[in-house]
PDB file of C-alpha atoms in Angstrom:
ATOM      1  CA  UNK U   1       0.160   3.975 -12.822  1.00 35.00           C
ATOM      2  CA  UNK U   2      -0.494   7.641 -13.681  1.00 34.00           C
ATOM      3  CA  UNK U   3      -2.460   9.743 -11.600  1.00 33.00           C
ATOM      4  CA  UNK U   4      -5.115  10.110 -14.618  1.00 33.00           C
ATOM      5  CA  UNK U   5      -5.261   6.199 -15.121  1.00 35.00           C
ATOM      6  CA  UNK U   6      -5.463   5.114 -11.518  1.00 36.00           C
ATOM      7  CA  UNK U   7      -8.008   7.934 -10.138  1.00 34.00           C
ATOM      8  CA  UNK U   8     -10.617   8.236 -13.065  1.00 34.00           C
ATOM      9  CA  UNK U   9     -13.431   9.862 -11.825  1.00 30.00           C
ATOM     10  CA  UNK U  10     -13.891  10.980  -8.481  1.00 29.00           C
ATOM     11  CA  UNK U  11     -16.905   8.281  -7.594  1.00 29.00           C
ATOM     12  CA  UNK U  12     -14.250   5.744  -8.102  1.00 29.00           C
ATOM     13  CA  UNK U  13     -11.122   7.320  -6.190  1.00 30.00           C
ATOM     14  CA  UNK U  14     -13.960   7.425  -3.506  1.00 32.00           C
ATOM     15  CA  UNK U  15     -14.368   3.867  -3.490  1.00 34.00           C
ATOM     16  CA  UNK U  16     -10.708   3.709  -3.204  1.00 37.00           C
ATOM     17  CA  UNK U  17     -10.789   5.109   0.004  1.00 35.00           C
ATOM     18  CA  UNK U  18     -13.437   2.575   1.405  1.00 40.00           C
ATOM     19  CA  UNK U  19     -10.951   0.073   0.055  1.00 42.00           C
ATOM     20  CA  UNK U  20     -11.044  -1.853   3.313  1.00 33.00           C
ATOM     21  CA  UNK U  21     -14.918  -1.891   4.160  1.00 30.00           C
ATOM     22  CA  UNK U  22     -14.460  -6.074   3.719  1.00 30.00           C
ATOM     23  CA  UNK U  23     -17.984  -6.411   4.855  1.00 29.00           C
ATOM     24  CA  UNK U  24     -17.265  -7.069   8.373  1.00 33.00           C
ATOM     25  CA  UNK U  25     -19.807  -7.765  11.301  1.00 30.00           C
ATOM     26  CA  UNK U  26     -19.586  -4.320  12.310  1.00 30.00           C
ATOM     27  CA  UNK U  27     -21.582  -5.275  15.888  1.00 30.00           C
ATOM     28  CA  UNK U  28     -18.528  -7.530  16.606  1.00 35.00           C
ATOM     29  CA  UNK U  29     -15.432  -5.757  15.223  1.00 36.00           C
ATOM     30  CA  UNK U  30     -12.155  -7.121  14.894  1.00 38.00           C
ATOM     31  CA  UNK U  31     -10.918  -9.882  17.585  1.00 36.00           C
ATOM     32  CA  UNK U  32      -8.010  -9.487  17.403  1.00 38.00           C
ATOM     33  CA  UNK U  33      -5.957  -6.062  18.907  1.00 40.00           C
ATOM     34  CA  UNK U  34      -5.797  -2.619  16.574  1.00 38.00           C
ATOM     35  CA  UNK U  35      -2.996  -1.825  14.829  1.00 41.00           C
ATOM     36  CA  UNK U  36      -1.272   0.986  15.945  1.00 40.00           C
ATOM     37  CA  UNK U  37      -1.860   3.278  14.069  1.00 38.00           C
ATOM     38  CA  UNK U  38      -3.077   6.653  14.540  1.00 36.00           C
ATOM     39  CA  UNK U  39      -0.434   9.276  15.087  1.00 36.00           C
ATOM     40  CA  UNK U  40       2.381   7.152  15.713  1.00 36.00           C
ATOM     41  CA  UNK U  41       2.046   6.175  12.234  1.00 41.00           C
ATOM     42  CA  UNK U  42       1.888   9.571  10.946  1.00 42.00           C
ATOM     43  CA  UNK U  43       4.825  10.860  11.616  1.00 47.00           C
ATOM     44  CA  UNK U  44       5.723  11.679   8.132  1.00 52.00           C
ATOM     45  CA  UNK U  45       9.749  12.185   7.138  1.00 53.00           C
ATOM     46  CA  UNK U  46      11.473  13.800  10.222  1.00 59.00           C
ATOM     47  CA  UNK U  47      13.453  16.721   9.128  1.00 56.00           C
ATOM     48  CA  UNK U  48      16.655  16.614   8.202  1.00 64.00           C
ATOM     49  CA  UNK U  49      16.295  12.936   7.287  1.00 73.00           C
ATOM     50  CA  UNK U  50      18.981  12.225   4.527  1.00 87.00           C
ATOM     51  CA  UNK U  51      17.298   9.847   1.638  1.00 95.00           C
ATOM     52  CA  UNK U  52      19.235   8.130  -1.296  1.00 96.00           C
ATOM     53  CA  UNK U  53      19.079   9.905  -4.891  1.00 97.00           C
ATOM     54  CA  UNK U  54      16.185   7.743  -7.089  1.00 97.00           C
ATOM     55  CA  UNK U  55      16.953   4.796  -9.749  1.00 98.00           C
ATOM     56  CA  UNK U  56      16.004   5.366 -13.007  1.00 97.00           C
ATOM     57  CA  UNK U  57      12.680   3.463 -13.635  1.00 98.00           C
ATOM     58  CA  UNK U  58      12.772  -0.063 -15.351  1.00 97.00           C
ATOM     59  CA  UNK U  59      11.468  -1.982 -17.607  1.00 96.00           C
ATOM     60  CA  UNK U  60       7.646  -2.913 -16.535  1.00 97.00           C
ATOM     61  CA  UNK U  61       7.412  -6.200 -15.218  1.00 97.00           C
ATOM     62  CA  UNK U  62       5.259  -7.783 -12.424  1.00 97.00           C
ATOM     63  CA  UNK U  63       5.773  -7.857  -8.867  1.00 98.00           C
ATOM     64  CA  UNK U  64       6.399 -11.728  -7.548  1.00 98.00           C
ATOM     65  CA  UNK U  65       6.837 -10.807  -4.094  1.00 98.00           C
ATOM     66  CA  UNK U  66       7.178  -7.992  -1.681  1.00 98.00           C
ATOM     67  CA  UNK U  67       9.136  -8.040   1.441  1.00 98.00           C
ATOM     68  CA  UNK U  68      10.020  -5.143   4.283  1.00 98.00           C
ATOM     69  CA  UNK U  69      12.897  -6.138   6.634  1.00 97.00           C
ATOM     70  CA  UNK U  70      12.313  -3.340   9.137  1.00 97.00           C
ATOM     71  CA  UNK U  71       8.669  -4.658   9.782  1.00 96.00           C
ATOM     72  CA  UNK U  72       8.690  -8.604   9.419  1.00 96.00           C
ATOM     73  CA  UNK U  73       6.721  -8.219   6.180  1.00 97.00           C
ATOM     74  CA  UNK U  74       7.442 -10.977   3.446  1.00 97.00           C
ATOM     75  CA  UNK U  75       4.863 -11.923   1.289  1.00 97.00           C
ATOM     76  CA  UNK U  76       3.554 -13.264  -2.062  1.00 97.00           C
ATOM     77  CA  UNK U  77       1.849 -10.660  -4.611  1.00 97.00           C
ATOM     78  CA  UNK U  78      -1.054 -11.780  -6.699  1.00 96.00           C
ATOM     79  CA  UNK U  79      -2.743  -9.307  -9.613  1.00 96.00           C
ATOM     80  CA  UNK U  80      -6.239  -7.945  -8.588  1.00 94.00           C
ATOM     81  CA  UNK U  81      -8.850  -5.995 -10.558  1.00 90.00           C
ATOM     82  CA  UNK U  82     -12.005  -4.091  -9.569  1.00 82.00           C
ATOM     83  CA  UNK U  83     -15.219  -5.085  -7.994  1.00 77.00           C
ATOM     84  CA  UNK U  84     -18.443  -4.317  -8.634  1.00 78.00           C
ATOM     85  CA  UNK U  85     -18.363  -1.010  -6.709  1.00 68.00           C
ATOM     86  CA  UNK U  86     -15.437  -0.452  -8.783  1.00 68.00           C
ATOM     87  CA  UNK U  87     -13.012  -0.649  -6.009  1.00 69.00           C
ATOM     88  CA  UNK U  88      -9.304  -2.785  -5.803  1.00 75.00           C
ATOM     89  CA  UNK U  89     -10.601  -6.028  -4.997  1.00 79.00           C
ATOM     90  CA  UNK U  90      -7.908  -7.256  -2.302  1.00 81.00           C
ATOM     91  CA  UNK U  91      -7.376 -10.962  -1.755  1.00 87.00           C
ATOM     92  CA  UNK U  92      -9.649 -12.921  -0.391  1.00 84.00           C
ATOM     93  CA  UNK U  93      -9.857 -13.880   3.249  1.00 80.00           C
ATOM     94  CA  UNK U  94      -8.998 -17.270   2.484  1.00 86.00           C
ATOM     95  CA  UNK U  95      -5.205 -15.535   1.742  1.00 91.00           C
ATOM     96  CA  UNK U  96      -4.700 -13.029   4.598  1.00 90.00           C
ATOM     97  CA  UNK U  97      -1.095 -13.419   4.295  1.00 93.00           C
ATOM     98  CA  UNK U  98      -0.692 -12.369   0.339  1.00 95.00           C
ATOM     99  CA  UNK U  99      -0.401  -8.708  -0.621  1.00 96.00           C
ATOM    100  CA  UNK U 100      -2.834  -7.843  -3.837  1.00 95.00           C
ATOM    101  CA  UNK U 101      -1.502  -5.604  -6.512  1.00 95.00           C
ATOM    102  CA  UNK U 102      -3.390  -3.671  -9.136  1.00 94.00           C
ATOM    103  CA  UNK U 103      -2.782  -5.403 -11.908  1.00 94.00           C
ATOM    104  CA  UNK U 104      -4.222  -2.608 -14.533  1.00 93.00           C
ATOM    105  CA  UNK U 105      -2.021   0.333 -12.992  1.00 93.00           C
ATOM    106  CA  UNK U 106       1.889   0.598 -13.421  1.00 96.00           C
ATOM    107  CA  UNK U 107       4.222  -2.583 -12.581  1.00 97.00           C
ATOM    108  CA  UNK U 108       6.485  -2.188  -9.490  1.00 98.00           C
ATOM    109  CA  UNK U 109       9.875  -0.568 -10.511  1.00 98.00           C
ATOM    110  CA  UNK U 110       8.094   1.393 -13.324  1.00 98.00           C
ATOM    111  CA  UNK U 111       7.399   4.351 -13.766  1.00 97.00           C
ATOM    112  CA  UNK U 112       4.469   6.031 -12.178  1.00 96.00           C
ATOM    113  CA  UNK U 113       2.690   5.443  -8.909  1.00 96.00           C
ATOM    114  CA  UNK U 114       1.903   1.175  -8.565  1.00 97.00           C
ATOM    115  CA  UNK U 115      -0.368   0.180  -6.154  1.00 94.00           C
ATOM    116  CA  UNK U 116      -0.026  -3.054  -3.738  1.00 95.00           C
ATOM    117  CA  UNK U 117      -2.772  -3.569  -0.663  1.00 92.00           C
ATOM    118  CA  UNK U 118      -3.390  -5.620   1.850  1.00 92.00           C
ATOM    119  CA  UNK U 119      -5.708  -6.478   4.833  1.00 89.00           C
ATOM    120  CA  UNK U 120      -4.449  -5.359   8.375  1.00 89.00           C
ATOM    121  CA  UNK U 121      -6.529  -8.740  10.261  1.00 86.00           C
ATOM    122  CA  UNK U 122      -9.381 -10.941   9.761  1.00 79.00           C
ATOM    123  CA  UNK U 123     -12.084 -12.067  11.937  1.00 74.00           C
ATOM    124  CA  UNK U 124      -9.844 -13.546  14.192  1.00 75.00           C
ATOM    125  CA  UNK U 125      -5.737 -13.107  13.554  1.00 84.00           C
ATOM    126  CA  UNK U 126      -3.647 -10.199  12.062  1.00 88.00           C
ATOM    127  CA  UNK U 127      -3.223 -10.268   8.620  1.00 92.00           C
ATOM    128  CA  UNK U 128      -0.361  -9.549   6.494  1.00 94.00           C
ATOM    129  CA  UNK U 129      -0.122  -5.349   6.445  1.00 94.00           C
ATOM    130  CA  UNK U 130      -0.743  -5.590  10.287  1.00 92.00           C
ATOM    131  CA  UNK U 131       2.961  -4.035  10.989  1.00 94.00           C
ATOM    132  CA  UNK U 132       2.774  -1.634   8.052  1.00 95.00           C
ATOM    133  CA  UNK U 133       1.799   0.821  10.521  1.00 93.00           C
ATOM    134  CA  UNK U 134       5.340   0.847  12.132  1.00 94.00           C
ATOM    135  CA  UNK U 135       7.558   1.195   9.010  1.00 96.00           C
ATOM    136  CA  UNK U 136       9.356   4.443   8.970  1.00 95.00           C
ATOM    137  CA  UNK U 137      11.301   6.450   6.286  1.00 96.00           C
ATOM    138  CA  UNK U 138      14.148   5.031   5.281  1.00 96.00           C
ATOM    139  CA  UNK U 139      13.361   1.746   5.877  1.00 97.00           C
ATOM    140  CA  UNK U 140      13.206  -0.155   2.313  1.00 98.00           C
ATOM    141  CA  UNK U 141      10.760  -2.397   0.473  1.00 98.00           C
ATOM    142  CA  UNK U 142      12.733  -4.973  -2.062  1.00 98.00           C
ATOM    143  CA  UNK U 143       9.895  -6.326  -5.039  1.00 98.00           C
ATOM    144  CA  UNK U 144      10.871  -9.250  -6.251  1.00 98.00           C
ATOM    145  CA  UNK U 145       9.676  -8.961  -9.943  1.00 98.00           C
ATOM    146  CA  UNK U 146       9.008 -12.087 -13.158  1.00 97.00           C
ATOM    147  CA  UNK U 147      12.014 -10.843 -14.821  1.00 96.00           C
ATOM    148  CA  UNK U 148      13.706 -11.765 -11.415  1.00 96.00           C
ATOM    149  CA  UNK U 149      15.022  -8.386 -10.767  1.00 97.00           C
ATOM    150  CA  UNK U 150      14.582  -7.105  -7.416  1.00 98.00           C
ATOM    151  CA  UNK U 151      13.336  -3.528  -7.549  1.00 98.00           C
ATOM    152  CA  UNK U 152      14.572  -1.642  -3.862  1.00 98.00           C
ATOM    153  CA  UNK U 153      12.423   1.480  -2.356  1.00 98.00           C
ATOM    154  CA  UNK U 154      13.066   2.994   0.205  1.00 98.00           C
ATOM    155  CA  UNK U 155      10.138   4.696   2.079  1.00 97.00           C
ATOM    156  CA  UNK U 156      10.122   8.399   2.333  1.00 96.00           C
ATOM    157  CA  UNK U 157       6.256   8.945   3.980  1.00 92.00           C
ATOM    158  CA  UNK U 158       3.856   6.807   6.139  1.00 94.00           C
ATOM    159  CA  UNK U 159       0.687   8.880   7.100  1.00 91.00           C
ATOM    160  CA  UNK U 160      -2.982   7.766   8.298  1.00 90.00           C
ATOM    161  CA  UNK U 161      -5.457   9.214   6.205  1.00 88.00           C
ATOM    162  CA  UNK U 162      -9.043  10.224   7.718  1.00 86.00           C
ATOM    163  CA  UNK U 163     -11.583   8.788   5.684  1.00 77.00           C
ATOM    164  CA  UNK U 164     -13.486  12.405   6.725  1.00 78.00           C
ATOM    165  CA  UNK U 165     -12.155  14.756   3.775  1.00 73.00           C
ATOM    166  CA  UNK U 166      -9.860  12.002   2.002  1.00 73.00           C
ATOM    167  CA  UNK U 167      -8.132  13.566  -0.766  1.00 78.00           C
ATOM    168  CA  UNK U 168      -7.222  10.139  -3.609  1.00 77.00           C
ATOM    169  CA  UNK U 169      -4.790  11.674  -5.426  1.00 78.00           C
ATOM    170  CA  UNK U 170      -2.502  12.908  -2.864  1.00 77.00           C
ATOM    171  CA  UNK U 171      -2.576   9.656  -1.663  1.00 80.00           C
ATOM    172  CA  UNK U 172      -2.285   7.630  -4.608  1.00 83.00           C
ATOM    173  CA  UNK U 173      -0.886   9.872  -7.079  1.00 88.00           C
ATOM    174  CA  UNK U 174       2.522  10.118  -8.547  1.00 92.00           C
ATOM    175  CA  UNK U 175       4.370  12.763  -6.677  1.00 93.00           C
ATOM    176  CA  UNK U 176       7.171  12.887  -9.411  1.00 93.00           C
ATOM    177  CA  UNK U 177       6.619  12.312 -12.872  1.00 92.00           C
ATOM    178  CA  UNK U 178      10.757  11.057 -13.496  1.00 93.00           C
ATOM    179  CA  UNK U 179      10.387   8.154 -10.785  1.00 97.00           C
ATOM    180  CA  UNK U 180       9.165   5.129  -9.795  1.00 98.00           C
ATOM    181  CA  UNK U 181       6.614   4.825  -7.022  1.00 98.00           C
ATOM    182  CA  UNK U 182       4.937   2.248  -4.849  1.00 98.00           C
ATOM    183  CA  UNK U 183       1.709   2.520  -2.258  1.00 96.00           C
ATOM    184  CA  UNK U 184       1.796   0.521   0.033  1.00 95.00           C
ATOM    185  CA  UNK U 185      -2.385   0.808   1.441  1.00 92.00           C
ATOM    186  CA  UNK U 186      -4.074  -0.890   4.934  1.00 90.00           C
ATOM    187  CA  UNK U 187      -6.528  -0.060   6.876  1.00 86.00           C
ATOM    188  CA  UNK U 188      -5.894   1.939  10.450  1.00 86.00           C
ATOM    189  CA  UNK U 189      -6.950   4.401  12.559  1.00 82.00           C
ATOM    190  CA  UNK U 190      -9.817   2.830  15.059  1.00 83.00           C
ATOM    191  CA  UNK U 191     -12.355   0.179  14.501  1.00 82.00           C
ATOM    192  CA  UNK U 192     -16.002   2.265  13.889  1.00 80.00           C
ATOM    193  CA  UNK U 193     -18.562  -0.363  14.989  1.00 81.00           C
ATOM    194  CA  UNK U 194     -21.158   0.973  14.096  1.00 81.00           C
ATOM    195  CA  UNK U 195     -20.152   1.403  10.645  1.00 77.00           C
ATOM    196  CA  UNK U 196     -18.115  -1.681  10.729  1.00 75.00           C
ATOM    197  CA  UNK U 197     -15.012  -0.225   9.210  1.00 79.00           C
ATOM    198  CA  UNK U 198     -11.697   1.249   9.908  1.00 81.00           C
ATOM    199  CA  UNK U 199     -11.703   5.336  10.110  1.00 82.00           C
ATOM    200  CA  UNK U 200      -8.516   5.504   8.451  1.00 86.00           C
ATOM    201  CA  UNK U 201      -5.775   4.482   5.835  1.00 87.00           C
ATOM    202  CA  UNK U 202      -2.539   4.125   6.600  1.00 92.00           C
ATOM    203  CA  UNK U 203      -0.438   5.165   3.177  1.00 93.00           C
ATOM    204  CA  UNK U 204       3.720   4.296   3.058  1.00 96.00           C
ATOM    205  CA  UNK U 205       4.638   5.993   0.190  1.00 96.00           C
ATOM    206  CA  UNK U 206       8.047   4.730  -1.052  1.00 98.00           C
ATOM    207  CA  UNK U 207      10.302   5.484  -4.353  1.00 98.00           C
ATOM    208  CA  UNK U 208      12.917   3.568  -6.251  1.00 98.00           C
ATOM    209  CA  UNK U 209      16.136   3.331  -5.560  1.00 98.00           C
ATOM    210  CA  UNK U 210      18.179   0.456  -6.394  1.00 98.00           C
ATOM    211  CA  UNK U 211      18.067  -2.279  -8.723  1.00 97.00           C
ATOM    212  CA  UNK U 212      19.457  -6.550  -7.929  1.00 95.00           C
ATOM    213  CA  UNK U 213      19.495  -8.621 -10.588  1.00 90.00           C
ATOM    214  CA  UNK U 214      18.525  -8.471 -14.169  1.00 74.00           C
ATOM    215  CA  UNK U 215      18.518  -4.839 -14.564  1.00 57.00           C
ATOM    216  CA  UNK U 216      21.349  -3.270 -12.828  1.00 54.00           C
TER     217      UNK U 216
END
């Protein structure tokens, strides 16, 4: 998605950020352990790193699934829109194991910045983005896609974002305007109990770079 599609209006990049405030009994917190998160997750891109050249971007199609080797993530992807806050509205807790992708923002593999979230745990068991905490650059993301190419990223950031000062369009934005991006969005940081949320974000930013399948 572009940056001016997916962040219109500040009220609503806002609500963005409180992405994962899933209405939790914030007396009782989480029961299961915290991610770790924190600053082991933001470590950034170590210097001196070498990353592959980007893909062109493709053809817009949707994602199907999403899986990241380095982390144990594999995992169906279902459209999502807005609530009535006028946030992403991820999947419901009946599905804590499917990622949720925003279906009115740019397909995975085109190009522009696509979004795809997911909780971190439930009341009682860790949810599907609970190792997204521990990928690092390099590492790739393959999207299976309904044209049943396979669209490869490979990660080049993973940072945990305050909520305090939160700046949307740095973290959602396209950072290059000839590539295809994908956010990959949990919650992390600490559990606040009194305000019954997750302090942070944790943000893997990742860009194309190889194509299986249909499109090569």
């Amino acid at each position: 998605m572009s940056s001016g599609r997916a962040l219109t209006g500040a009220a609503w990049a806002l609500l963005l950020c409180g992405l994962w405030l899933w209405g939790r009994d914030g007396a009782d917190g989480p029961a299961v352990p915290a991610p770790a998160t924190g600053d082991i997750a933001a470590v950034g891109r170590p210097l001196g790193l070498p990353l592959p050249p980007a893909h062109a971007p493709m053809t817009p199609a949707e994602p199907r699934r999403v899986e990241i080797p380095s982390v144990g993530i594999t995992a169906p992807v279902v459209a999502r829109g807005l609530d009535a806050a006028g946030a992403i509205d991820p999947p419901p807790f009946e599905m804590p194991q499917t990622v949720g992708w925003y279906g009115s923002g740019t397909r995975p593999g085109a190009s522009g910045a696509a979004l795809l979230v997911g909780h971190v745990d439930t009341e009682t068991r860790p949810a599907v983005f609970y190792g997204l905490s521990a990928a690092r650059p390099g590492a790739t993301v393959d999207v299976t896609r309904s044209d049943g190419s396979v669209a490869e990223f490979t990660i080049e950031d993973v940072q945990v974002l305050d909520r305090e000062g939160f700046d949307p369009k740095k973290a959602y934005g396209q950072r290059r305007a000839d590539r295809a991006e994908l956010r990959l969005i949990t919650c992390g940081g600490t559990f606040d109990r009194a305000a019954g949320a997750y302090t942070a974000n944790v943000v893997v930013s990742a860009y194309l770079t190889a194509v299986r399948g249909g499109q090569e």
